[in-house]
Amino acid sequence: MLSVIGHGLRDRWVTFLGTFVALCLGVSVLTVMGLALASAAGAPDRAPERFAAARVVVAGADTVRMPVPGPARATRLSTPKAVPPSVARDLAELGRTVEDRSLPVRATRAQEPAGEPAGEPAGEPAELMELVGHPWSVAEFAPYRIVAGRAPARDGEAVVPADRARIGERLRTDRGELLVVGHASAPTVFEDAVFLTDAHARRLAPRVDHLLVDAEPAAVRAALAGTDLRVLTGADRRLADPGTARERDTVTALVSLFGTAGGVSGFVAVFVVASTSAYSVTRRRREFGLLRTTGATPGQVRRAVYGEGAVVGAVSSLAGCALGGWAAPLLAGRLVAAGAAPDRFRIGADRWPYHLAFWTGLTVALAGVAAASWRAGRTAPTEALRQAAVDRPGLPWGRWALGGGALLTAVALTAYSLVTEPGELLHRKTYTSRPMLLVAAVALLSPALVAPAVRLLTWLPARLPGATGELVRAGTVTGARRAAAVAAPVLVAVALTGSLLGTTATLDAAKTRELGARTVADLVVTGPGPAAVVALRKVSGAVVSPTSATEVLVREESVAVIRSAARAADPDALAATTRLPVVAGDLRDLDDRSIVVNEEWERHRVGQRVTVWRADGRRVTLRIAAVLRVGTGSQGAYVTPAHAAGAPVDRIDVRVAPGADPRAVAADVRAAAGGARVLDGGEFVRASAPRPNTVTRTGFLLLLGIVVLYTALSLANTTLMAAADRSAELRALRLAGATRGQTRRLVAGEACALVTTGAVLGALVAAVQLGALAAALALLGSGGPVAVPWGQVAGVTAGFLAVAVTTALLATRDPSRT
């Protein structure tokens, strides 16, 4: 039997080449995703930056422990607690203490540096700069060093990096005008800092974010025992850096990205490899029939097929692991260059991704030949020889059961979600994974679906003059398994492209409609400073509604901790400048003892009391004053400024009061806004329309790129394998009088018919997914047109047509010249 396996591998290497390439690529994709996932999850901690030269950093608590059954659960706060001012006095006995404050500063250049000739160009045009203010006394702990000029000595003076402004230049900021008196540099660039005098920074930002102590860490810990303050030393000082939280969020997004991409890519790889392997075994039925005729038992046939699959699977998996190990660092470099990963992101030396990819590839290779080998072993010799000429109609009962079960499961899950919780269909995990179940169902049933679809699609070409259309129709219909194997990669790529891109575009359009419906303000001011907030309140003829972004935490079902975005606003001004989708209650009933929630909350009846934790960890119990429709999930909670945990105003909605002059009000608003951005309602909606961030956009491009590239290569492999079966048929056509051009048109026509069939089936899967999404949005009150990615689907289909036709013509060039 080993000699039979060896001769089979040697003599039919072309047959196994397609399986080898498909499996190698699939294992390489799994290896790359596994290595990237392991590297993201196990990324090393960054070194301290802002306080690299500090001995001890005292910071407020950044977590809150919420009472839930079982062990206490610590939940991270978006706004760490402040350090009480009394702590500095208490620790002063141990050593020198320095208070650190941070405040956002929006700045533009106000005038030329002193002493420059009048009328001479200043060089760089004015630009809006997003800076972070600190007291000068904390600069030494980075350490920052003066490289030109001097340190700030009085209010209104500032030190900035050399590339932000020149010495002597004045900056107009939302915190007042600043005169640049010095340039500072740090060992690493981790923020755009502007340093003020300690007294000036204290007046602008009374809150103490960190306390730097020059004392023994043990003594500091002993002095702060019993408090919730954190004492950070050594590598833990990085926890006080602003970049640590951003990097943590980026790494979390990367883990989600690689997990999703790995799952989808793994599904595509398993699906394509299994399809290719099964077809490569199915097309050898004549050989199996001959083996059975010469006395081979069913068990020997099965062992021969399994042996070949094991050899091909092992070699392909090893090659795929090597290819994936080479490609993973390239992917990491591209992600860093695109800004989707931290600069320190590197592929680690983990070994489990190689094991996972190798054994998965070998398992898939064996699973791909299992059904066909079992069928070949059970078939009588004469029956096997008869089957070799043409595919038997119908599907095995096992495939009917699996395909039908997957189809019913997909339909049942979607229907259940629509009836019980339509919002679940809007979650990324759901709309990424659900199409795969439907794709698997259609693919399992594809041999039974391809023939009717081909008959329908080739009905008109078959009635055109000439025999080419009829031959295309007959060839594709009679070779159902070959047709299904060629159409399967197209089905996967088109279905996932249409589903993922169509779903995200539809959700973004629905969120934009909701934002437009909520925004009824005549003007919207974004990024105002404290001075602008005071000035805008004094504008005559304007109704202003300043709001702040914050969040609340709520415990639901006694175990789940839900983080909900919230906005803090004055109730009367909010009701006058915003049209929220209130389904119960009244916005004007909102006060310091109440909250506005949406229907997604576990408690969402007006008058009920709900316990929440504010962004600073403080626990409060509030009465529900009003309930909002949940919509696409972008509706958060609303509280008063008393529960904003000190969050600064980031948006002001302005409406022109009845009887006031809109132009005069608009001019006064723009003058009072200072350096803040002022937009009309339509401009604000367009500027705030949902856009994927760098990680999300890169993730979708990566995911779809892998799917399209892999399925295109699989299509080329399967087309080559199928072309080998057609060589005798094409030679017969040439001997019967068909010209070279007629033979080529036949081959190209069959390739076009099969790719079009796969695209149609994939489009149907995408249509079902988008239809379910549209139904969910309608039930949530956010219905609207479905965004169909016609251009992307057409581009993918055109690419597959080019690949299939080119490969088929190249593979059959010799028979066409016979």
mmCIF file of N, CA and C in Angstrom, residues 678-785:
data_model
loop_
_atom_site.group_PDB
_atom_site.id
_atom_site.type_symbol
_atom_site.label_atom_id
_atom_site.label_comp_id
_atom_site.label_asym_id
_atom_site.label_seq_id
_atom_site.Cartn_x
_atom_site.Cartn_y
_atom_site.Cartn_z
ATOM 1 N N VAL A 678 -16.414 76.493 14.723
ATOM 2 C CA VAL A 678 -17.843 76.797 14.676
ATOM 3 C C VAL A 678 -18.395 76.277 13.354
ATOM 4 N N LEU A 679 -19.403 75.399 13.430
ATOM 5 C CA LEU A 679 -20.020 74.789 12.250
ATOM 6 C C LEU A 679 -21.520 74.997 12.315
ATOM 7 N N ASP A 680 -22.135 75.067 11.131
ATOM 8 C CA ASP A 680 -23.599 75.038 11.157
ATOM 9 C C ASP A 680 -24.052 73.589 11.327
ATOM 10 N N GLY A 681 -25.352 73.386 11.489
ATOM 11 C CA GLY A 681 -25.849 72.046 11.809
ATOM 12 C C GLY A 681 -25.474 71.012 10.778
ATOM 13 N N GLY A 682 -25.647 71.355 9.488
ATOM 14 C CA GLY A 682 -25.319 70.400 8.434
ATOM 15 C C GLY A 682 -23.842 70.080 8.385
ATOM 16 N N GLU A 683 -22.991 71.099 8.543
ATOM 17 C CA GLU A 683 -21.548 70.864 8.542
ATOM 18 C C GLU A 683 -21.131 69.974 9.710
ATOM 19 N N PHE A 684 -21.767 70.189 10.864
ATOM 20 C CA PHE A 684 -21.421 69.377 12.024
ATOM 21 C C PHE A 684 -21.782 67.907 11.791
ATOM 22 N N VAL A 685 -22.960 67.664 11.192
ATOM 23 C CA VAL A 685 -23.372 66.286 10.936
ATOM 24 C C VAL A 685 -22.402 65.626 9.969
ATOM 25 N N ARG A 686 -22.017 66.340 8.918
ATOM 26 C CA ARG A 686 -21.075 65.760 7.955
ATOM 27 C C ARG A 686 -19.703 65.533 8.583
ATOM 28 N N ALA A 687 -19.271 66.470 9.421
ATOM 29 C CA ALA A 687 -17.955 66.315 10.049
ATOM 30 C C ALA A 687 -17.947 65.219 11.108
ATOM 31 N N SER A 688 -19.097 64.971 11.733
ATOM 32 C CA SER A 688 -19.182 63.985 12.816
ATOM 33 C C SER A 688 -19.704 62.639 12.346
ATOM 34 N N ALA A 689 -19.932 62.483 11.042
ATOM 35 C CA ALA A 689 -20.433 61.207 10.529
ATOM 36 C C ALA A 689 -19.466 60.093 10.904
ATOM 37 N N PRO A 690 -19.991 58.911 11.251
ATOM 38 C CA PRO A 690 -19.104 57.819 11.684
ATOM 39 C C PRO A 690 -18.086 57.458 10.610
ATOM 40 N N ARG A 691 -16.860 57.361 11.046
ATOM 41 C CA ARG A 691 -15.771 56.939 10.177
ATOM 42 C C ARG A 691 -14.943 55.913 10.926
ATOM 43 N N PRO A 692 -14.539 54.833 10.259
ATOM 44 C CA PRO A 692 -13.740 53.824 10.968
ATOM 45 C C PRO A 692 -12.391 54.393 11.367
ATOM 46 N N ASN A 693 -11.937 54.037 12.571
ATOM 47 C CA ASN A 693 -10.611 54.476 12.986
ATOM 48 C C ASN A 693 -9.545 53.673 12.251
ATOM 49 N N THR A 694 -8.300 54.002 12.523
ATOM 50 C CA THR A 694 -7.200 53.392 11.773
ATOM 51 C C THR A 694 -7.171 51.883 11.947
ATOM 52 N N VAL A 695 -7.363 51.424 13.188
ATOM 53 C CA VAL A 695 -7.308 49.990 13.442
ATOM 54 C C VAL A 695 -8.466 49.270 12.750
ATOM 55 N N THR A 696 -9.670 49.837 12.856
ATOM 56 C CA THR A 696 -10.836 49.199 12.228
ATOM 57 C C THR A 696 -10.696 49.170 10.711
ATOM 58 N N ARG A 697 -10.310 50.309 10.133
ATOM 59 C CA ARG A 697 -10.164 50.365 8.678
ATOM 60 C C ARG A 697 -9.082 49.392 8.198
ATOM 61 N N THR A 698 -7.941 49.374 8.901
ATOM 62 C CA THR A 698 -6.871 48.456 8.529
ATOM 63 C C THR A 698 -7.310 47.010 8.697
ATOM 64 N N GLY A 699 -8.095 46.757 9.755
ATOM 65 C CA GLY A 699 -8.568 45.396 9.980
ATOM 66 C C GLY A 699 -9.467 44.899 8.868
ATOM 67 N N PHE A 700 -10.407 45.744 8.414
ATOM 68 C CA PHE A 700 -11.289 45.317 7.333
ATOM 69 C C PHE A 700 -10.519 45.130 6.026
ATOM 70 N N LEU A 701 -9.582 46.038 5.753
ATOM 71 C CA LEU A 701 -8.783 45.884 4.535
ATOM 72 C C LEU A 701 -7.944 44.609 4.603
ATOM 73 N N LEU A 702 -7.365 44.349 5.771
ATOM 74 C CA LEU A 702 -6.581 43.133 5.947
ATOM 75 C C LEU A 702 -7.447 41.901 5.772
ATOM 76 N N LEU A 703 -8.603 41.919 6.423
ATOM 77 C CA LEU A 703 -9.491 40.767 6.367
ATOM 78 C C LEU A 703 -9.964 40.492 4.945
ATOM 79 N N LEU A 704 -10.489 41.506 4.281
ATOM 80 C CA LEU A 704 -10.991 41.308 2.927
ATOM 81 C C LEU A 704 -9.850 41.037 1.950
ATOM 82 N N GLY A 705 -8.701 41.657 2.192
ATOM 83 C CA GLY A 705 -7.558 41.377 1.322
ATOM 84 C C GLY A 705 -7.147 39.918 1.382
ATOM 85 N N ILE A 706 -7.104 39.370 2.606
ATOM 86 C CA ILE A 706 -6.754 37.952 2.755
ATOM 87 C C ILE A 706 -7.793 37.072 2.081
ATOM 88 N N VAL A 707 -9.070 37.388 2.310
ATOM 89 C CA VAL A 707 -10.147 36.573 1.743
ATOM 90 C C VAL A 707 -10.090 36.590 0.214
ATOM 91 N N VAL A 708 -9.980 37.787 -0.372
ATOM 92 C CA VAL A 708 -10.008 37.894 -1.831
ATOM 93 C C VAL A 708 -8.765 37.253 -2.441
ATOM 94 N N LEU A 709 -7.590 37.540 -1.885
ATOM 95 C CA LEU A 709 -6.363 36.981 -2.445
ATOM 96 C C LEU A 709 -6.357 35.463 -2.335
ATOM 97 N N TYR A 710 -6.748 34.959 -1.167
ATOM 98 C CA TYR A 710 -6.712 33.517 -0.962
ATOM 99 C C TYR A 710 -7.717 32.800 -1.855
ATOM 100 N N THR A 711 -8.920 33.326 -1.938
ATOM 101 C CA THR A 711 -9.923 32.680 -2.778
ATOM 102 C C THR A 711 -9.574 32.807 -4.260
ATOM 103 N N ALA A 712 -8.914 33.899 -4.658
ATOM 104 C CA ALA A 712 -8.497 34.031 -6.059
ATOM 105 C C ALA A 712 -7.449 32.973 -6.408
ATOM 106 N N LEU A 713 -6.485 32.764 -5.515
ATOM 107 C CA LEU A 713 -5.491 31.722 -5.758
ATOM 108 C C LEU A 713 -6.137 30.338 -5.763
ATOM 109 N N SER A 714 -7.086 30.142 -4.857
ATOM 110 C CA SER A 714 -7.788 28.860 -4.846
ATOM 111 C C SER A 714 -8.575 28.649 -6.126
ATOM 112 N N LEU A 715 -9.198 29.730 -6.637
ATOM 113 C CA LEU A 715 -9.925 29.624 -7.894
ATOM 114 C C LEU A 715 -8.997 29.228 -9.033
ATOM 115 N N ALA A 716 -7.809 29.825 -9.059
ATOM 116 C CA ALA A 716 -6.851 29.472 -10.109
ATOM 117 C C ALA A 716 -6.442 28.004 -9.998
ATOM 118 N N ASN A 717 -6.193 27.530 -8.762
ATOM 119 C CA ASN A 717 -5.815 26.128 -8.572
ATOM 120 C C ASN A 717 -6.920 25.186 -9.017
ATOM 121 N N THR A 718 -8.142 25.479 -8.577
ATOM 122 C CA THR A 718 -9.262 24.608 -8.931
ATOM 123 C C THR A 718 -9.527 24.629 -10.430
ATOM 124 N N THR A 719 -9.367 25.787 -11.053
ATOM 125 C CA THR A 719 -9.566 25.866 -12.503
ATOM 126 C C THR A 719 -8.524 25.033 -13.233
ATOM 127 N N LEU A 720 -7.283 25.059 -12.761
ATOM 128 C CA LEU A 720 -6.245 24.226 -13.373
ATOM 129 C C LEU A 720 -6.568 22.747 -13.231
ATOM 130 N N MET A 721 -7.016 22.359 -12.027
ATOM 131 C CA MET A 721 -7.379 20.953 -11.815
ATOM 132 C C MET A 721 -8.541 20.546 -12.702
ATOM 133 N N ALA A 722 -9.543 21.429 -12.819
ATOM 134 C CA ALA A 722 -10.698 21.102 -13.648
ATOM 135 C C ALA A 722 -10.326 21.048 -15.127
ATOM 136 N N ALA A 723 -9.373 21.899 -15.530
ATOM 137 C CA ALA A 723 -8.979 21.909 -16.943
ATOM 138 C C ALA A 723 -8.326 20.607 -17.344
ATOM 139 N N ALA A 724 -7.607 19.981 -16.401
ATOM 140 C CA ALA A 724 -6.970 18.708 -16.730
ATOM 141 C C ALA A 724 -8.009 17.642 -17.082
ATOM 142 N N ASP A 725 -9.179 17.711 -16.436
ATOM 143 C CA ASP A 725 -10.236 16.746 -16.743
ATOM 144 C C ASP A 725 -10.845 16.988 -18.117
ATOM 145 N N ARG A 726 -10.698 18.202 -18.642
ATOM 146 C CA ARG A 726 -11.353 18.539 -19.903
ATOM 147 C C ARG A 726 -10.477 18.282 -21.119
ATOM 148 N N SER A 727 -9.220 17.915 -20.915
ATOM 149 C CA SER A 727 -8.300 17.812 -22.056
ATOM 150 C C SER A 727 -8.784 16.797 -23.085
ATOM 151 N N ALA A 728 -9.225 15.614 -22.636
ATOM 152 C CA ALA A 728 -9.697 14.605 -23.594
ATOM 153 C C ALA A 728 -10.942 15.092 -24.328
ATOM 154 N N GLU A 729 -11.837 15.765 -23.590
ATOM 155 C CA GLU A 729 -13.048 16.282 -24.209
ATOM 156 C C GLU A 729 -12.739 17.344 -25.253
ATOM 157 N N LEU A 730 -11.790 18.218 -24.935
ATOM 158 C CA LEU A 730 -11.428 19.280 -25.879
ATOM 159 C C LEU A 730 -10.722 18.718 -27.107
ATOM 160 N N ARG A 731 -9.895 17.669 -26.923
ATOM 161 C CA ARG A 731 -9.266 17.040 -28.090
ATOM 162 C C ARG A 731 -10.313 16.411 -28.985
ATOM 163 N N ALA A 732 -11.324 15.827 -28.345
ATOM 164 C CA ALA A 732 -12.398 15.230 -29.147
ATOM 165 C C ALA A 732 -13.142 16.292 -29.953
ATOM 166 N N LEU A 733 -13.364 17.456 -29.341
ATOM 167 C CA LEU A 733 -14.016 18.549 -30.063
ATOM 168 C C LEU A 733 -13.174 19.004 -31.241
ATOM 169 N N ARG A 734 -11.850 19.080 -31.047
ATOM 170 C CA ARG A 734 -10.983 19.499 -32.155
ATOM 171 C C ARG A 734 -11.016 18.480 -33.279
ATOM 172 N N LEU A 735 -11.021 17.186 -32.914
ATOM 173 C CA LEU A 735 -11.077 16.149 -33.939
ATOM 174 C C LEU A 735 -12.422 16.130 -34.653
ATOM 175 N N ALA A 736 -13.466 16.592 -33.947
ATOM 176 C CA ALA A 736 -14.799 16.622 -34.563
ATOM 177 C C ALA A 736 -14.980 17.837 -35.468
ATOM 178 N N GLY A 737 -13.977 18.716 -35.531
ATOM 179 C CA GLY A 737 -14.056 19.841 -36.457
ATOM 180 C C GLY A 737 -14.138 21.203 -35.808
ATOM 181 N N ALA A 738 -14.120 21.294 -34.456
ATOM 182 C CA ALA A 738 -14.171 22.597 -33.802
ATOM 183 C C ALA A 738 -12.876 23.356 -34.041
ATOM 184 N N THR A 739 -12.988 24.623 -34.308
ATOM 185 C CA THR A 739 -11.800 25.435 -34.540
ATOM 186 C C THR A 739 -11.157 25.813 -33.205
ATOM 187 N N ARG A 740 -9.929 26.339 -33.309
ATOM 188 C CA ARG A 740 -9.225 26.745 -32.100
ATOM 189 C C ARG A 740 -9.989 27.863 -31.374
ATOM 190 N N GLY A 741 -10.528 28.820 -32.149
ATOM 191 C CA GLY A 741 -11.285 29.904 -31.535
ATOM 192 C C GLY A 741 -12.543 29.403 -30.859
ATOM 193 N N GLN A 742 -13.241 28.429 -31.471
ATOM 194 C CA GLN A 742 -14.451 27.889 -30.850
ATOM 195 C C GLN A 742 -14.129 27.184 -29.537
ATOM 196 N N THR A 743 -13.005 26.448 -29.517
ATOM 197 C CA THR A 743 -12.615 25.761 -28.296
ATOM 198 C C THR A 743 -12.290 26.746 -27.196
ATOM 199 N N ARG A 744 -11.595 27.820 -27.551
ATOM 200 C CA ARG A 744 -11.257 28.828 -26.545
ATOM 201 C C ARG A 744 -12.497 29.539 -26.031
ATOM 202 N N ARG A 745 -13.416 29.834 -26.933
ATOM 203 C CA ARG A 745 -14.653 30.474 -26.488
ATOM 204 C C ARG A 745 -15.436 29.567 -25.563
ATOM 205 N N LEU A 746 -15.406 28.253 -25.834
ATOM 206 C CA LEU A 746 -16.086 27.309 -24.964
ATOM 207 C C LEU A 746 -15.466 27.319 -23.564
ATOM 208 N N VAL A 747 -14.142 27.261 -23.504
ATOM 209 C CA VAL A 747 -13.461 27.249 -22.213
ATOM 210 C C VAL A 747 -13.715 28.548 -21.458
ATOM 211 N N ALA A 748 -13.584 29.674 -22.161
ATOM 212 C CA ALA A 748 -13.815 30.963 -21.512
ATOM 213 C C ALA A 748 -15.270 31.111 -21.081
ATOM 214 N N GLY A 749 -16.206 30.619 -21.899
ATOM 215 C CA GLY A 749 -17.615 30.705 -21.547
ATOM 216 C C GLY A 749 -17.939 29.902 -20.303
ATOM 217 N N GLU A 750 -17.378 28.704 -20.191
ATOM 218 C CA GLU A 750 -17.625 27.906 -18.992
ATOM 219 C C GLU A 750 -17.054 28.599 -17.751
ATOM 220 N N ALA A 751 -15.850 29.163 -17.872
ATOM 221 C CA ALA A 751 -15.261 29.867 -16.734
ATOM 222 C C ALA A 751 -16.140 31.053 -16.320
ATOM 223 N N CYS A 752 -16.621 31.812 -17.297
ATOM 224 C CA CYS A 752 -17.490 32.954 -16.985
ATOM 225 C C CYS A 752 -18.791 32.497 -16.340
ATOM 226 N N ALA A 753 -19.360 31.413 -16.857
ATOM 227 C CA ALA A 753 -20.620 30.913 -16.303
ATOM 228 C C ALA A 753 -20.454 30.487 -14.849
ATOM 229 N N LEU A 754 -19.353 29.792 -14.542
ATOM 230 C CA LEU A 754 -19.157 29.311 -13.175
ATOM 231 C C LEU A 754 -18.852 30.458 -12.212
ATOM 232 N N VAL A 755 -18.021 31.418 -12.645
ATOM 233 C CA VAL A 755 -17.732 32.555 -11.777
ATOM 234 C C VAL A 755 -18.998 33.373 -11.539
ATOM 235 N N THR A 756 -19.793 33.570 -12.587
ATOM 236 C CA THR A 756 -21.036 34.327 -12.427
ATOM 237 C C THR A 756 -21.994 33.608 -11.488
ATOM 238 N N THR A 757 -22.034 32.291 -11.600
ATOM 239 C CA THR A 757 -22.898 31.513 -10.701
ATOM 240 C C THR A 757 -22.449 31.673 -9.251
ATOM 241 N N GLY A 758 -21.132 31.565 -9.004
ATOM 242 C CA GLY A 758 -20.636 31.765 -7.644
ATOM 243 C C GLY A 758 -20.919 33.161 -7.134
ATOM 244 N N ALA A 759 -20.786 34.160 -8.026
ATOM 245 C CA ALA A 759 -21.059 35.532 -7.611
ATOM 246 C C ALA A 759 -22.534 35.727 -7.272
ATOM 247 N N VAL A 760 -23.408 35.118 -8.051
ATOM 248 C CA VAL A 760 -24.844 35.246 -7.783
ATOM 249 C C VAL A 760 -25.196 34.599 -6.447
ATOM 250 N N LEU A 761 -24.658 33.392 -6.195
ATOM 251 C CA LEU A 761 -24.939 32.734 -4.914
ATOM 252 C C LEU A 761 -24.366 33.549 -3.751
ATOM 253 N N GLY A 762 -23.159 34.096 -3.933
ATOM 254 C CA GLY A 762 -22.586 34.943 -2.891
ATOM 255 C C GLY A 762 -23.400 36.203 -2.662
ATOM 256 N N ALA A 763 -23.906 36.786 -3.758
ATOM 257 C CA ALA A 763 -24.736 37.982 -3.629
ATOM 258 C C ALA A 763 -26.038 37.667 -2.889
ATOM 259 N N LEU A 764 -26.584 36.470 -3.108
ATOM 260 C CA LEU A 764 -27.797 36.088 -2.385
ATOM 261 C C LEU A 764 -27.532 35.971 -0.883
ATOM 262 N N VAL A 765 -26.372 35.406 -0.534
ATOM 263 C CA VAL A 765 -26.012 35.333 0.887
ATOM 264 C C VAL A 765 -25.889 36.736 1.476
ATOM 265 N N ALA A 766 -25.202 37.630 0.751
ATOM 266 C CA ALA A 766 -25.056 39.007 1.228
ATOM 267 C C ALA A 766 -26.411 39.694 1.324
ATOM 268 N N ALA A 767 -27.308 39.411 0.363
ATOM 269 C CA ALA A 767 -28.630 40.036 0.387
ATOM 270 C C ALA A 767 -29.424 39.594 1.614
ATOM 271 N N VAL A 768 -29.308 38.321 1.975
ATOM 272 C CA VAL A 768 -29.994 37.842 3.179
ATOM 273 C C VAL A 768 -29.445 38.546 4.418
ATOM 274 N N GLN A 769 -28.120 38.671 4.496
ATOM 275 C CA GLN A 769 -27.506 39.352 5.638
ATOM 276 C C GLN A 769 -27.950 40.811 5.716
ATOM 277 N N LEU A 770 -27.910 41.511 4.595
ATOM 278 C CA LEU A 770 -28.304 42.916 4.594
ATOM 279 C C LEU A 770 -29.803 43.078 4.830
ATOM 280 N N GLY A 771 -30.596 42.126 4.343
ATOM 281 C CA GLY A 771 -32.029 42.173 4.611
ATOM 282 C C GLY A 771 -32.335 42.028 6.087
ATOM 283 N N ALA A 772 -31.632 41.109 6.756
ATOM 284 C CA ALA A 772 -31.822 40.949 8.201
ATOM 285 C C ALA A 772 -31.402 42.216 8.942
ATOM 286 N N LEU A 773 -30.315 42.849 8.487
ATOM 287 C CA LEU A 773 -29.875 44.097 9.110
ATOM 288 C C LEU A 773 -30.913 45.203 8.927
ATOM 289 N N ALA A 774 -31.466 45.304 7.710
ATOM 290 C CA ALA A 774 -32.485 46.320 7.458
ATOM 291 C C ALA A 774 -33.710 46.094 8.332
ATOM 292 N N ALA A 775 -34.103 44.824 8.513
ATOM 293 C CA ALA A 775 -35.240 44.532 9.376
ATOM 294 C C ALA A 775 -34.941 44.920 10.827
ATOM 295 N N ALA A 776 -33.709 44.649 11.287
ATOM 296 C CA ALA A 776 -33.347 45.012 12.656
ATOM 297 C C ALA A 776 -33.379 46.523 12.844
ATOM 298 N N LEU A 777 -32.849 47.277 11.871
ATOM 299 C CA LEU A 777 -32.864 48.736 11.977
ATOM 300 C C LEU A 777 -34.295 49.274 11.973
ATOM 301 N N ALA A 778 -35.161 48.658 11.152
ATOM 302 C CA ALA A 778 -36.556 49.104 11.124
ATOM 303 C C ALA A 778 -37.228 48.861 12.472
ATOM 304 N N LEU A 779 -36.946 47.707 13.099
ATOM 305 C CA LEU A 779 -37.527 47.428 14.411
ATOM 306 C C LEU A 779 -36.993 48.370 15.479
ATOM 307 N N LEU A 780 -35.769 48.850 15.296
ATOM 308 C CA LEU A 780 -35.169 49.763 16.256
ATOM 309 C C LEU A 780 -35.510 51.222 15.982
ATOM 310 N N GLY A 781 -36.305 51.460 14.935
ATOM 311 C CA GLY A 781 -36.708 52.817 14.610
ATOM 312 C C GLY A 781 -35.671 53.604 13.849
ATOM 313 N N SER A 782 -34.707 52.932 13.212
ATOM 314 C CA SER A 782 -33.652 53.622 12.458
ATOM 315 C C SER A 782 -33.613 53.131 11.020
ATOM 316 N N GLY A 783 -34.774 52.751 10.500
ATOM 317 C CA GLY A 783 -34.824 52.207 9.156
ATOM 318 C C GLY A 783 -34.416 53.215 8.105
ATOM 319 N N GLY A 784 -33.944 52.711 6.987
ATOM 320 C CA GLY A 784 -33.502 53.550 5.880
ATOM 321 C C GLY A 784 -32.999 52.669 4.755
ATOM 322 N N PRO A 785 -32.518 53.266 3.702
ATOM 323 C CA PRO A 785 -32.019 52.468 2.575
ATOM 324 C C PRO A 785 -30.786 51.661 2.967
#
